[in-house]
Amino acid sequence: IPESIGNLSNLSVLYLDHNQLSGNIPSSIGNLSKLTNLVLCDNQLVGSIPESIGNLSNLSALYLDHNQLSGNIPSSIGNLTALEWLYLNDNQFSGNIPSSIGNSAKLIRLMLANNQLTGSIPESLGNLINLQSMNFQYNFLSGKIPESFTKLDVWKDCWQAIIIGNPELDLEDVYLPAPEFSVIDINGNQIISENEYNKNKLT
């Protein structure tokens, strides 16, 4: 991706996905202040995400997944308060999950799976009340899971995608909800999950 791409000051959408692009993401990408969608997934990009990514204040979708990107996820990514879709999965990112991601309260999708991320899940992620889907599996996360994070509506449907592949997470006293369902048995009786859970001791 040429450094000169930063000269396209009126660009609002940039799709370069599913190619064989290599090399680094140029820091000049941060000059594209009108960008709403930046899609660079499924390439062979290397190096780190430039700090200048935090200048893209109008960005609602950032897809960098399925590359060979590495290094820390920059804290400047928390400046993207309009962001709704963040896909960083299937790279080689290391270090902690930046607590600044909690600033992006409009996030609907947060995908960090299949990296080399370490440390604990930041308390600030409990601010992401609009999340509908998330996946952190197959990293090296550890420590206690913040209670504020487990109280998000998305936790009920996606907790497996947090704990799978992160065996060092402390699950003591963590709420892991069973699935909810309602079915009719062969005798025509309705079975409601909540009733069954209340009648039985679950292990």
Tab-separated table of C-alpha atoms in Angstrom:
chain	number	residue	atom	x	y	z
A	1	ILE	CA	0.000	0.000	0.000
A	2	PRO	CA	1.789	3.170	-1.101
A	3	GLU	CA	2.471	5.984	1.360
A	4	SER	CA	0.892	8.341	-1.170
A	5	ILE	CA	-2.528	6.868	-0.416
A	6	GLY	CA	-2.658	9.432	2.378
A	7	ASN	CA	-3.094	12.150	-0.254
A	8	LEU	CA	-6.619	10.975	-1.113
A	9	SER	CA	-8.144	13.388	1.376
A	10	ASN	CA	-11.747	13.015	0.127
A	11	LEU	CA	-11.778	9.208	0.281
A	12	SER	CA	-14.620	7.861	2.413
A	13	VAL	CA	-14.473	4.094	1.684
A	14	LEU	CA	-11.385	1.964	1.037
A	15	TYR	CA	-11.694	-1.751	0.210
A	16	LEU	CA	-8.452	-3.604	-0.564
A	17	ASP	CA	-9.436	-6.964	0.891
A	18	HIS	CA	-8.755	-10.439	-0.513
A	19	ASN	CA	-5.640	-9.565	-2.438
A	20	GLN	CA	-1.969	-10.413	-1.943
A	21	LEU	CA	-0.947	-7.100	-0.485
A	22	SER	CA	2.227	-7.256	1.590
A	23	GLY	CA	4.356	-4.849	3.559
A	24	ASN	CA	3.217	-2.414	6.236
A	25	ILE	CA	0.112	-0.287	6.583
A	26	PRO	CA	1.487	3.198	5.838
A	27	SER	CA	1.195	5.760	8.626
A	28	SER	CA	-0.255	8.196	6.075
A	29	ILE	CA	-3.505	6.218	6.301
A	30	GLY	CA	-4.220	8.446	9.286
A	31	ASN	CA	-4.591	11.432	6.913
A	32	LEU	CA	-7.808	10.006	5.471
A	33	SER	CA	-10.014	11.789	7.982
A	34	LYS	CA	-13.209	11.239	5.957
A	35	LEU	CA	-12.900	7.434	5.920
A	36	THR	CA	-15.919	5.563	7.241
A	37	ASN	CA	-14.876	2.060	6.086
A	38	LEU	CA	-11.323	0.696	5.997
A	39	VAL	CA	-11.178	-2.925	4.834
A	40	LEU	CA	-7.723	-4.505	4.427
A	41	CYS	CA	-8.538	-8.064	5.505
A	42	ASP	CA	-7.318	-11.292	3.899
A	43	ASN	CA	-3.956	-10.068	2.675
A	44	GLN	CA	-0.346	-10.606	3.756
A	45	LEU	CA	0.214	-7.335	5.562
A	46	VAL	CA	2.913	-7.289	8.249
A	47	GLY	CA	4.156	-4.944	10.931
A	48	SER	CA	2.061	-3.038	13.424
A	49	ILE	CA	-1.037	-0.875	13.167
A	50	PRO	CA	0.177	2.721	12.879
A	51	GLU	CA	-0.703	5.015	15.794
A	52	SER	CA	-2.155	7.399	13.226
A	53	ILE	CA	-5.142	5.060	12.878
A	54	GLY	CA	-6.573	6.979	15.823
A	55	ASN	CA	-7.016	10.049	13.602
A	56	LEU	CA	-9.839	8.396	11.653
A	57	SER	CA	-12.585	9.808	13.840
A	58	ASN	CA	-15.350	9.047	11.309
A	59	LEU	CA	-14.460	5.365	10.952
A	60	SER	CA	-17.357	2.992	11.608
A	61	ALA	CA	-15.798	-0.228	10.208
A	62	LEU	CA	-12.188	-1.410	10.544
A	63	TYR	CA	-11.324	-4.822	9.090
A	64	LEU	CA	-7.675	-5.860	9.459
A	65	ASP	CA	-8.304	-9.560	10.085
A	66	HIS	CA	-6.512	-12.470	8.410
A	67	ASN	CA	-3.160	-10.816	7.868
A	68	GLN	CA	0.227	-11.217	9.558
A	69	LEU	CA	0.089	-8.023	11.579
A	70	SER	CA	2.008	-7.995	14.860
A	71	GLY	CA	3.032	-5.817	17.787
A	72	ASN	CA	0.694	-4.145	20.243
A	73	ILE	CA	-2.756	-2.921	19.334
A	74	PRO	CA	-2.257	0.866	19.601
A	75	SER	CA	-4.109	2.655	22.385
A	76	SER	CA	-5.048	5.332	19.835
A	77	ILE	CA	-7.650	2.905	18.499
A	78	GLY	CA	-9.760	4.080	21.422
A	79	ASN	CA	-10.098	7.453	19.679
A	80	LEU	CA	-12.411	5.823	17.138
A	81	THR	CA	-15.597	6.616	19.017
A	82	ALA	CA	-17.770	6.140	15.896
A	83	LEU	CA	-16.497	2.581	15.404
A	84	GLU	CA	-19.113	-0.176	15.145
A	85	TRP	CA	-17.160	-3.054	13.570
A	86	LEU	CA	-13.632	-3.944	14.728
A	87	TYR	CA	-12.047	-7.090	13.265
A	88	LEU	CA	-8.440	-7.729	14.330
A	89	ASN	CA	-8.676	-11.510	14.519
A	90	ASP	CA	-6.282	-14.003	12.933
A	91	ASN	CA	-3.097	-11.985	13.144
A	92	GLN	CA	-0.085	-12.066	15.469
A	93	PHE	CA	-0.917	-9.189	17.803
A	94	SER	CA	0.726	-9.363	21.231
A	95	GLY	CA	0.569	-7.396	24.455
A	96	ASN	CA	-2.562	-6.371	26.314
A	97	ILE	CA	-6.008	-5.521	25.019
A	98	PRO	CA	-5.968	-1.704	25.180
A	99	SER	CA	-8.342	-0.384	27.826
A	100	SER	CA	-9.065	2.514	25.462
A	101	ILE	CA	-11.271	0.204	23.351
A	102	GLY	CA	-13.853	0.791	26.048
A	103	ASN	CA	-14.231	4.336	24.674
A	104	SER	CA	-15.795	2.967	21.473
A	105	ALA	CA	-19.239	2.600	23.032
A	106	LYS	CA	-20.932	2.150	19.630
A	107	LEU	CA	-19.115	-1.140	18.944
A	108	ILE	CA	-21.392	-3.914	17.695
A	109	ARG	CA	-18.714	-6.470	16.744
A	110	LEU	CA	-15.353	-6.946	18.512
A	111	MET	CA	-13.185	-9.723	17.089
A	112	LEU	CA	-9.744	-10.375	18.624
A	113	ALA	CA	-9.507	-14.176	18.287
A	114	ASN	CA	-6.437	-16.112	17.172
A	115	ASN	CA	-3.693	-13.721	18.189
A	116	GLN	CA	-1.062	-13.738	20.935
A	117	LEU	CA	-2.707	-11.256	23.277
A	118	THR	CA	-1.807	-11.480	26.961
A	119	GLY	CA	-2.912	-9.980	30.258
A	120	SER	CA	-6.402	-9.522	31.602
A	121	ILE	CA	-9.599	-8.280	30.013
A	122	PRO	CA	-9.857	-4.543	30.767
A	123	GLU	CA	-12.624	-3.376	33.090
A	124	SER	CA	-13.436	-0.649	30.567
A	125	LEU	CA	-14.861	-3.204	28.106
A	126	GLY	CA	-17.894	-3.263	30.353
A	127	ASN	CA	-18.788	0.075	28.720
A	128	LEU	CA	-19.523	-1.627	25.390
A	129	ILE	CA	-23.248	-1.909	25.981
A	130	ASN	CA	-24.100	-2.162	22.270
A	131	LEU	CA	-21.989	-5.270	21.585
A	132	GLN	CA	-23.862	-8.029	19.782
A	133	SER	CA	-20.940	-10.327	19.032
A	134	MET	CA	-17.391	-10.784	20.344
A	135	ASN	CA	-14.634	-13.359	20.094
A	136	PHE	CA	-11.362	-13.416	22.058
A	137	GLN	CA	-10.614	-17.142	21.871
A	138	TYR	CA	-7.162	-18.650	21.312
A	139	ASN	CA	-4.994	-15.967	22.843
A	140	PHE	CA	-3.038	-16.048	26.116
A	141	LEU	CA	-5.426	-14.041	28.271
A	142	SER	CA	-5.310	-14.509	32.029
A	143	GLY	CA	-6.616	-13.110	35.311
A	144	LYS	CA	-10.116	-12.396	36.501
A	145	ILE	CA	-12.876	-11.470	34.079
A	146	PRO	CA	-14.371	-8.094	35.110
A	147	GLU	CA	-17.881	-8.373	36.507
A	148	SER	CA	-18.961	-5.379	34.416
A	149	PHE	CA	-17.975	-7.347	31.307
A	150	THR	CA	-20.015	-10.408	32.295
A	151	LYS	CA	-23.075	-8.210	32.844
A	152	LEU	CA	-23.212	-7.166	29.188
A	153	ASP	CA	-26.128	-8.657	27.252
A	154	VAL	CA	-23.685	-10.167	24.757
A	155	TRP	CA	-22.012	-12.255	27.486
A	156	LYS	CA	-24.965	-14.642	27.588
A	157	ASP	CA	-24.476	-15.649	23.954
A	158	CYS	CA	-20.705	-15.263	23.525
A	159	TRP	CA	-19.008	-16.318	26.777
A	160	GLN	CA	-17.716	-19.517	25.141
A	161	ALA	CA	-15.870	-17.387	22.575
A	162	ILE	CA	-14.015	-15.720	25.448
A	163	ILE	CA	-12.915	-18.688	27.557
A	164	ILE	CA	-12.116	-21.223	24.801
A	165	GLY	CA	-8.382	-21.198	24.120
A	166	ASN	CA	-7.648	-18.973	27.131
A	167	PRO	CA	-7.157	-21.565	29.907
A	168	GLU	CA	-5.412	-19.094	32.242
A	169	LEU	CA	-8.555	-16.992	32.714
A	170	ASP	CA	-9.852	-17.131	36.283
A	171	LEU	CA	-13.428	-18.448	36.073
A	172	GLU	CA	-14.068	-18.640	39.810
A	173	ASP	CA	-17.416	-16.982	40.616
A	174	VAL	CA	-17.881	-16.065	36.937
A	175	TYR	CA	-21.446	-16.370	35.653
A	176	LEU	CA	-21.554	-18.823	32.729
A	177	PRO	CA	-25.206	-18.905	31.649
A	178	ALA	CA	-26.760	-22.045	30.238
A	179	PRO	CA	-28.708	-21.719	26.971
A	180	GLU	CA	-32.372	-20.781	27.099
A	181	PHE	CA	-34.883	-22.872	25.149
A	182	SER	CA	-38.486	-24.022	24.985
A	183	VAL	CA	-39.439	-27.324	23.309
A	184	ILE	CA	-42.349	-29.763	23.136
A	185	ASP	CA	-41.555	-33.345	24.216
A	186	ILE	CA	-42.969	-36.498	22.586
A	187	ASN	CA	-45.963	-36.412	24.953
A	188	GLY	CA	-46.916	-32.895	23.932
A	189	ASN	CA	-45.647	-31.272	27.145
A	190	GLN	CA	-43.734	-28.036	26.998
A	191	ILE	CA	-40.234	-28.046	28.460
A	192	ILE	CA	-38.916	-24.607	29.420
A	193	SER	CA	-35.242	-24.355	30.231
A	194	GLU	CA	-35.678	-21.971	33.156
A	195	ASN	CA	-38.042	-24.391	34.896
A	196	GLU	CA	-35.660	-27.291	34.373
A	197	TYR	CA	-32.695	-25.329	35.704
A	198	ASN	CA	-34.661	-24.348	38.817
A	199	LYS	CA	-35.631	-27.994	39.478
A	200	ASN	CA	-32.143	-29.432	39.099
A	201	LYS	CA	-28.727	-28.800	40.555
A	202	LEU	CA	-26.440	-28.004	37.667
A	203	THR	CA	-22.729	-28.847	37.635
